[in-house]
Coordinates of N, CA and C in Angstrom, one line a residue:
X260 N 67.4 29.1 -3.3 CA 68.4 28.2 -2.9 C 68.7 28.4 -1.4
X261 N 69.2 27.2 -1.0 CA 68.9 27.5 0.7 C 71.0 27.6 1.0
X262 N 71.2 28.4 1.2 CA 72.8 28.9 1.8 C 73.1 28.7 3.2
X263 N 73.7 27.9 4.0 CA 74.3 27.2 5.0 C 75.5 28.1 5.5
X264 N 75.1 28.9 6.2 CA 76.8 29.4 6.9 C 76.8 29.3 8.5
X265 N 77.8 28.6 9.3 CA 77.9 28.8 10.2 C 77.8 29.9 11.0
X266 N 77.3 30.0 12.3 CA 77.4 31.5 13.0 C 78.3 31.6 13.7
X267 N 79.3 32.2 13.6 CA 80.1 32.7 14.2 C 80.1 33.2 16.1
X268 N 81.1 33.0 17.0 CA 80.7 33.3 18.1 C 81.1 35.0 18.5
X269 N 80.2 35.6 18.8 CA 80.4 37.2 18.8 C 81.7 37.3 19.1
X270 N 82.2 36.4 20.3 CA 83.7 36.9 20.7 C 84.8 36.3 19.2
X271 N 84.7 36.1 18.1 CA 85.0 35.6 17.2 C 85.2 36.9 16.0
X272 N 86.1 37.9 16.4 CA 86.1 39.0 16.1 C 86.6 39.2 13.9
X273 N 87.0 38.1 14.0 CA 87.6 38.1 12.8 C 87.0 37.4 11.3
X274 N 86.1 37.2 12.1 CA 84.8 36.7 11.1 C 83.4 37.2 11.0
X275 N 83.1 37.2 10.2 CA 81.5 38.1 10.5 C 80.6 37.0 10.7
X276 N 79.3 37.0 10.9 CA 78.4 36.2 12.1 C 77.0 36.8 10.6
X277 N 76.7 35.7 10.2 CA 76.1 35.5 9.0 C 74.9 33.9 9.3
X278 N 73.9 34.2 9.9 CA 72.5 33.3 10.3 C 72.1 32.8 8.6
X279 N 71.9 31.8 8.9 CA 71.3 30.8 7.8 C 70.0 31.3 7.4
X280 N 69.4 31.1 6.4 CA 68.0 31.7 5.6 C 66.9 30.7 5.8
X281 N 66.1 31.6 5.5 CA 65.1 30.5 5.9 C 64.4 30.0 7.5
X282 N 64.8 31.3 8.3 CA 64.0 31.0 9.3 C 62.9 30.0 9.6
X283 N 62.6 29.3 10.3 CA 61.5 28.6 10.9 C 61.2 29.2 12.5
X284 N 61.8 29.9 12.8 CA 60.9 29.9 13.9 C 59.8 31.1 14.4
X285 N 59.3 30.8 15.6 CA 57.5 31.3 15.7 C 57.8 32.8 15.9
X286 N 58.7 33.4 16.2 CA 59.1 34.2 17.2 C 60.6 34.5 17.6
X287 N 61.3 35.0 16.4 CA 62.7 35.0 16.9 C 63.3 36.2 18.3
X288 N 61.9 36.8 18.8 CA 62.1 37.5 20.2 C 61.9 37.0 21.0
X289 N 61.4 35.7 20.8 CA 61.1 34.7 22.6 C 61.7 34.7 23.4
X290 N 60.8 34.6 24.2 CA 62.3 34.2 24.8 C 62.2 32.8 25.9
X291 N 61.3 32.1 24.7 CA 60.9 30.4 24.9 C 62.1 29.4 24.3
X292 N 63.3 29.8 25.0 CA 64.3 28.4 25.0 C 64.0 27.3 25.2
X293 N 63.4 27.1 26.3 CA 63.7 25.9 26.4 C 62.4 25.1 25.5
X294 N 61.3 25.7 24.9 CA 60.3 25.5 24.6 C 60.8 25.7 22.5
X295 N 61.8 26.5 22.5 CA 62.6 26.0 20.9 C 63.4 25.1 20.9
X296 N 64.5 24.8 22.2 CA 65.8 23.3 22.3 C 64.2 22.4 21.8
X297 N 63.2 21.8 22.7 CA 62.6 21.1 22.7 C 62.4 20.8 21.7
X298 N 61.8 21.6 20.8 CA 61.4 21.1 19.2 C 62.6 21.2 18.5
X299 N 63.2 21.8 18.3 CA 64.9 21.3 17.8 C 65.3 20.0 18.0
X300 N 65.0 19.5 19.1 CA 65.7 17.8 19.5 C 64.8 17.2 18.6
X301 N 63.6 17.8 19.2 CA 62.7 16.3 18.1 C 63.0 16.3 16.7
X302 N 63.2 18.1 16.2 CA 63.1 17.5 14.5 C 64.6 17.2 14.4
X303 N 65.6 17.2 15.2 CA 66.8 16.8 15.3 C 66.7 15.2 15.4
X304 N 65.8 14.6 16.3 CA 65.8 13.5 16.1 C 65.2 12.6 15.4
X305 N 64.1 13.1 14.6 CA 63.3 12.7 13.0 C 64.5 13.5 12.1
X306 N 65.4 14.2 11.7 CA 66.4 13.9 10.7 C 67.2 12.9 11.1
X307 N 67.5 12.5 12.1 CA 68.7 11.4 12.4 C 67.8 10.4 11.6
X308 N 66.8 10.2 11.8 CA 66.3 9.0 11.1 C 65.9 9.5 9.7
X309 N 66.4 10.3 9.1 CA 66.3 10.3 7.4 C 65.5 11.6 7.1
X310 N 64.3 12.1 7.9 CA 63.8 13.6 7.7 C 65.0 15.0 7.4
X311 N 65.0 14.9 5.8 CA 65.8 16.0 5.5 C 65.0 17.4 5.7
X312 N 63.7 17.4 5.7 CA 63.0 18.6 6.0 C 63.2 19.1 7.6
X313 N 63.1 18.0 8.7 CA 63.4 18.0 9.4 C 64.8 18.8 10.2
X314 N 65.7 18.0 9.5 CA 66.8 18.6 9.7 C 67.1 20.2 9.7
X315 N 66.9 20.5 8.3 CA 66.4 21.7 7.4 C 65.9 22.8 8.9
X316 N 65.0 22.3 9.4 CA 64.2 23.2 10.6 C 65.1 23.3 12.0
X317 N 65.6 22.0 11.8 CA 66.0 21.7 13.4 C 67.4 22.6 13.0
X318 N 68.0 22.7 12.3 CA 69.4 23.5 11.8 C 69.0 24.7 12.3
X319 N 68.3 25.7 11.2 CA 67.7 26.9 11.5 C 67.4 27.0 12.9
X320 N 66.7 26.4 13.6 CA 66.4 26.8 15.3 C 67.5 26.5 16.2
X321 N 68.1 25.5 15.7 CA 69.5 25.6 16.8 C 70.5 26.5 16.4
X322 N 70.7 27.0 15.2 CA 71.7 28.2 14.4 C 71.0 29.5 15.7
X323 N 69.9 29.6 16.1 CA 69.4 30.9 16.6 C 69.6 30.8 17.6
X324 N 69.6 29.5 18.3 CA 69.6 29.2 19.9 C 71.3 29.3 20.1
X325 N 72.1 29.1 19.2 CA 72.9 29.0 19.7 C 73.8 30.3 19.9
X326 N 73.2 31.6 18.6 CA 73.7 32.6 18.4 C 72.8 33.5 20.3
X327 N 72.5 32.8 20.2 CA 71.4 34.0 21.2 C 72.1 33.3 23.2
X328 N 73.2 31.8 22.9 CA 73.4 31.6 24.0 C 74.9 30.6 23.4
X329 N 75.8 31.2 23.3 CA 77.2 30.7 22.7 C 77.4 30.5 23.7
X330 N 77.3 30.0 24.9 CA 78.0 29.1 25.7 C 77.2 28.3 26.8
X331 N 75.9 27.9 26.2 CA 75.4 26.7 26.4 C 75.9 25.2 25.4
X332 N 77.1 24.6 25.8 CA 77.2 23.6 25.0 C 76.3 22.4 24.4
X333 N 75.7 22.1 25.0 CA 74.7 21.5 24.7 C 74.2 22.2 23.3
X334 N 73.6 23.3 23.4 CA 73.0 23.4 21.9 C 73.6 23.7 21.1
X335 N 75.2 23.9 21.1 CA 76.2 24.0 20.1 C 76.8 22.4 20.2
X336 N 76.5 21.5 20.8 CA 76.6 20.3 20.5 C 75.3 19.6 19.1
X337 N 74.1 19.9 19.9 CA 73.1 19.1 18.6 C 72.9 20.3 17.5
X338 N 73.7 21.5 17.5 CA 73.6 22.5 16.5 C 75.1 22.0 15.3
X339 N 75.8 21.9 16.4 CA 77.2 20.6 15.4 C 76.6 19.4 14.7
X340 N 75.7 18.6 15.4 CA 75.3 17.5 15.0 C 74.2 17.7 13.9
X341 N 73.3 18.8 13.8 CA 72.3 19.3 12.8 C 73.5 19.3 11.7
X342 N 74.3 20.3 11.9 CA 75.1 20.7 10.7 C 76.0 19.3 10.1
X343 N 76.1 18.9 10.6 CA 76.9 17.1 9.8 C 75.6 16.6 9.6
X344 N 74.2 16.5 10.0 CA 73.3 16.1 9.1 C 73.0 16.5 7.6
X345 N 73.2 18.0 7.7 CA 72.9 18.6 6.8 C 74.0 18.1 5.6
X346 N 74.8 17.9 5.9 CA 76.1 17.4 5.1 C 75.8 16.1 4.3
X347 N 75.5 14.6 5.4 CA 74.6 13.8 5.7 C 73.7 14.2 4.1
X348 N 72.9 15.1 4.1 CA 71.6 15.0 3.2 C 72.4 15.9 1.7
X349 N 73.7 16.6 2.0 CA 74.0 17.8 0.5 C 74.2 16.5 -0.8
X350 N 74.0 17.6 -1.7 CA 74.1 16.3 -3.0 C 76.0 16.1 -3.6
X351 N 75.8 17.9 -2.9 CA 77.7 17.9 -3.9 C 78.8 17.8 -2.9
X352 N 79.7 16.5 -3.2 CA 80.6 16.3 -2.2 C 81.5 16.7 -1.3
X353 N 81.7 18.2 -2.3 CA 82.2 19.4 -1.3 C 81.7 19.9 -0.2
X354 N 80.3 20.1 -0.5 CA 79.3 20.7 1.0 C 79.3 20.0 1.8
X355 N 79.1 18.5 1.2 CA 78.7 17.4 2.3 C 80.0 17.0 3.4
X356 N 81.3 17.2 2.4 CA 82.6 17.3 3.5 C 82.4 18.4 4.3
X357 N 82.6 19.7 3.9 CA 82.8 20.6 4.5 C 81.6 20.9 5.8
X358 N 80.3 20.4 5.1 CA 79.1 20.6 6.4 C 79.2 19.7 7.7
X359 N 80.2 18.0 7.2 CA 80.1 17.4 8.4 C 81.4 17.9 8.7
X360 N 82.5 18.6 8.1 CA 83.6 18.8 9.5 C 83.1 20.8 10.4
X361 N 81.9 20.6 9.9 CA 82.0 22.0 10.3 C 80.9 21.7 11.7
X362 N 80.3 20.3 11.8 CA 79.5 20.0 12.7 C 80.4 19.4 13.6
X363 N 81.8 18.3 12.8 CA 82.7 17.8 13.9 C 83.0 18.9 14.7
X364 N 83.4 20.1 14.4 CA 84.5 20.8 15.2 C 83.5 21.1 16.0
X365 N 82.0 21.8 16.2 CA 81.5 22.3 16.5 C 81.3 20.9 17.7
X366 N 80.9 20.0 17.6 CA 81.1 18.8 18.8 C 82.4 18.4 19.4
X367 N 83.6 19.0 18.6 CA 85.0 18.8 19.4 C 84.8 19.7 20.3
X368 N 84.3 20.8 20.0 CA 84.5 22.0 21.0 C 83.8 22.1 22.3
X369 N 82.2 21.5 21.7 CA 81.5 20.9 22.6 C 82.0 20.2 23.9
X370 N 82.6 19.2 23.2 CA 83.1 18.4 24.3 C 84.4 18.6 25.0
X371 N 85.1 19.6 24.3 CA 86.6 19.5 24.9 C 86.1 21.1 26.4
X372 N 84.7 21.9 26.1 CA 84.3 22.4 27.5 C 83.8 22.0 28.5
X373 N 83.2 20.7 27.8 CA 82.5 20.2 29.0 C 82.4 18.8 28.6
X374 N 83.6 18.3 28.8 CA 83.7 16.6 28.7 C 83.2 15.6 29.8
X375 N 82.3 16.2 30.8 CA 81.9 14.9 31.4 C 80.4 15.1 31.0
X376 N 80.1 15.8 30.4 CA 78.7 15.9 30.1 C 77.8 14.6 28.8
X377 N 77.5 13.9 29.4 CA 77.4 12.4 28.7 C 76.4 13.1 27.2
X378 N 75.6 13.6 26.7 CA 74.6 14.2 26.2 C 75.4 14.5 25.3
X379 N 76.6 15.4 25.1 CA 77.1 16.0 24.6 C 78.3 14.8 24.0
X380 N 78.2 13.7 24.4 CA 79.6 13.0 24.3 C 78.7 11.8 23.0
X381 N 77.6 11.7 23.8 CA 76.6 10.7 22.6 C 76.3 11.2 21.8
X382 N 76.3 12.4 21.5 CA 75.8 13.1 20.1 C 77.8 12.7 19.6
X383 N 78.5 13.7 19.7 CA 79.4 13.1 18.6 C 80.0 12.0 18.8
X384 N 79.7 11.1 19.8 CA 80.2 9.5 19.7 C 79.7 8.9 17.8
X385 N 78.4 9.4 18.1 CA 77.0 8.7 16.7 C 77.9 9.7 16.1
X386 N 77.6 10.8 15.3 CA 77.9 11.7 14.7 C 79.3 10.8 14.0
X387 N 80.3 10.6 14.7 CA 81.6 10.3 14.1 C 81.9 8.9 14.1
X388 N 80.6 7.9 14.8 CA 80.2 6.6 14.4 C 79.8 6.8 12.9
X389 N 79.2 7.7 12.5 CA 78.3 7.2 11.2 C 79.3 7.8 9.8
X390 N 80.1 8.6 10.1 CA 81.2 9.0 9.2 C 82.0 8.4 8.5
X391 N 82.0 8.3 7.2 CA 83.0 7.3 6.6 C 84.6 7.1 7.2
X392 N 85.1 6.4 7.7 CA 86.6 6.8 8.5 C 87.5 7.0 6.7
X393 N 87.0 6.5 5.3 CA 88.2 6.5 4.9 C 88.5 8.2 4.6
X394 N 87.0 8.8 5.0 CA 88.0 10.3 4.3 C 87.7 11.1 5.8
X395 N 87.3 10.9 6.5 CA 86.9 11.6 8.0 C 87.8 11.3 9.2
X396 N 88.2 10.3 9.0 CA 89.2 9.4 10.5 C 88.4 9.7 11.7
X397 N 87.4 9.8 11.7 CA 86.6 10.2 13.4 C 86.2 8.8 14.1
X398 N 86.5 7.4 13.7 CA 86.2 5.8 14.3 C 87.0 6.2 15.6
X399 N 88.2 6.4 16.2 CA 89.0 6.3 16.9 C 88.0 7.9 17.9
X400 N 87.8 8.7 17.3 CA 87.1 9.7 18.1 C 85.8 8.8 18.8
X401 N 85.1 8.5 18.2 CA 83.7 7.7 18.1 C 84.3 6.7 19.6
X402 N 85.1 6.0 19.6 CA 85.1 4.8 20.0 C 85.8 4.9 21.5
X403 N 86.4 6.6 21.3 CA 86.7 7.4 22.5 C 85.3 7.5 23.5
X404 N 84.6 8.0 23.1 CA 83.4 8.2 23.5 C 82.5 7.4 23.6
X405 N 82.6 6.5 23.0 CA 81.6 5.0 23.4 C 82.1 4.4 24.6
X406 N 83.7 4.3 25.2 CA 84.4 3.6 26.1 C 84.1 4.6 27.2
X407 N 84.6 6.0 27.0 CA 83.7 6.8 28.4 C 82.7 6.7 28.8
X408 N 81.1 6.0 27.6 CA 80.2 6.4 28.2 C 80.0 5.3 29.2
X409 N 80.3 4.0 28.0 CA 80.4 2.7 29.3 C 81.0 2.5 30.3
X410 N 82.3 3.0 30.3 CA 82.6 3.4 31.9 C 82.4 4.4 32.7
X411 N 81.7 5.7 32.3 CA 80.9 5.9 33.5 C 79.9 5.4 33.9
X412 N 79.0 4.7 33.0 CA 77.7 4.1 33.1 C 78.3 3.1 34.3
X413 N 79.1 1.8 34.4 CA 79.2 1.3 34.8 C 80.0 1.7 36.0
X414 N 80.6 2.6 36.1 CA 81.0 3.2 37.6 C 80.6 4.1 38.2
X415 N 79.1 5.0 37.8 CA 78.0 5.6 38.6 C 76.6 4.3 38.9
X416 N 76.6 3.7 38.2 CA 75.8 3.0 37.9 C 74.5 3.3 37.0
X417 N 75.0 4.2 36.1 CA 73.1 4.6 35.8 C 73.9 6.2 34.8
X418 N 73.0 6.9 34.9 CA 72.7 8.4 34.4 C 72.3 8.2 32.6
X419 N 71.9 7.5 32.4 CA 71.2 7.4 31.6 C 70.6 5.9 31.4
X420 N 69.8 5.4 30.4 CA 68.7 4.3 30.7 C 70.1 3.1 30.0
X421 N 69.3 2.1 30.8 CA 69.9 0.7 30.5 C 70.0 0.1 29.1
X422 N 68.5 0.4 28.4 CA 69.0 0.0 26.9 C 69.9 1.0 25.9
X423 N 69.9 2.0 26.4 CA 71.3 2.7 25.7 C 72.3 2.5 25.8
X424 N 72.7 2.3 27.2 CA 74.1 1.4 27.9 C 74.5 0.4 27.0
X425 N 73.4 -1.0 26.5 CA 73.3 -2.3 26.1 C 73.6 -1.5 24.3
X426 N 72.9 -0.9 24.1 CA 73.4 -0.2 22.7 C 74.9 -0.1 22.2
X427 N 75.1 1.0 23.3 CA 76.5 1.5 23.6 C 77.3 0.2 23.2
X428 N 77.2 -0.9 24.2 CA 77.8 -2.0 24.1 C 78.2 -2.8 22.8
X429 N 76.5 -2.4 21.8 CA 77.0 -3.0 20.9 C 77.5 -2.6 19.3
X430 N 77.8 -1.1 19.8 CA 78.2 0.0 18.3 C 79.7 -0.4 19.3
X431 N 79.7 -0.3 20.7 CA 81.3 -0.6 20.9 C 82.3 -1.5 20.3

């Protein structure tokens, strides 16, 4: 059976720090970051589209990346968003609550260190777009983050591509 526990951040003295089973990766000595984020996003971005095995991997490698660098937000951002996938795909409605608020907080946190960082803001914009609001309430979170990204887009002009912008526009 595959057991889901979040990792705790070392400076998190009051909880013990318990890595998920089931490793996937090549080499948990690498010290190929940026060459693990890389495939992390992709199977991160083949579960967004329905790859539960995907997910399953992209979890596990971001669980490692994140234990091995707790304060790169970024990968505690799509390691939040893995983990509300995972929830996303559980069958029993307890895990499936508990796994997407344990990916929300992990993208509140995300973003409340580094809130201009757009990356970070589009992962839980979607994340708390696709969340049922009647038992989650995250629409008003979501819709926070859709209005930032379009007004920065439109008062830098750019930092990220035009048909996401036009997206943006119309989940807004």
């Amino acid at each position: 059976m595959y057991r889901i526990r979040v990792p705790r951040r070392p400076e998190d003295k009051d909880q013990t720090s318990v890595p998920s089973e089931g490793r996937t990766l090549r080499d948990k000595n690498s010290n190929s970051f940026e060459t693990d984020f890389k495939d992390a996003v992709k199977l991160h971005d083949q579960g967004v589209k329905g790859d539960k095995d995907a997910v399953r991997k992209a979890h596990d490698i971001l669980s490692d990346l994140y234990l091995r660098n707790t304060k790169n937000q970024l990968v505690q951002a799509y390691f939040g968003s893995a983990t509300s996938l995972l929830g996303r795909d559980a069958v029993e409605p307890n895990k499936r609550f508990k796994l997407a608020m344990e990916g929300v907080k992990l993208l509140d946190d995300a973003v409340s260190n580094e809130p201009e960082n757009t990356d970070i803001r589009l992962l839980r914009a979607y994340v708390c777009y696709r969340l049922p609001e009647e038992y989650f309430h995250r629409t008003e979170t979501a819709l926070e983050d859709f209005g930032y990204l379009i007004s920065r887009y439109e008062r830098e002009g750019g930092g990220f591509e035009k048909g996401l912008y036009l997206q943006l526009l119309l989940d807004y």
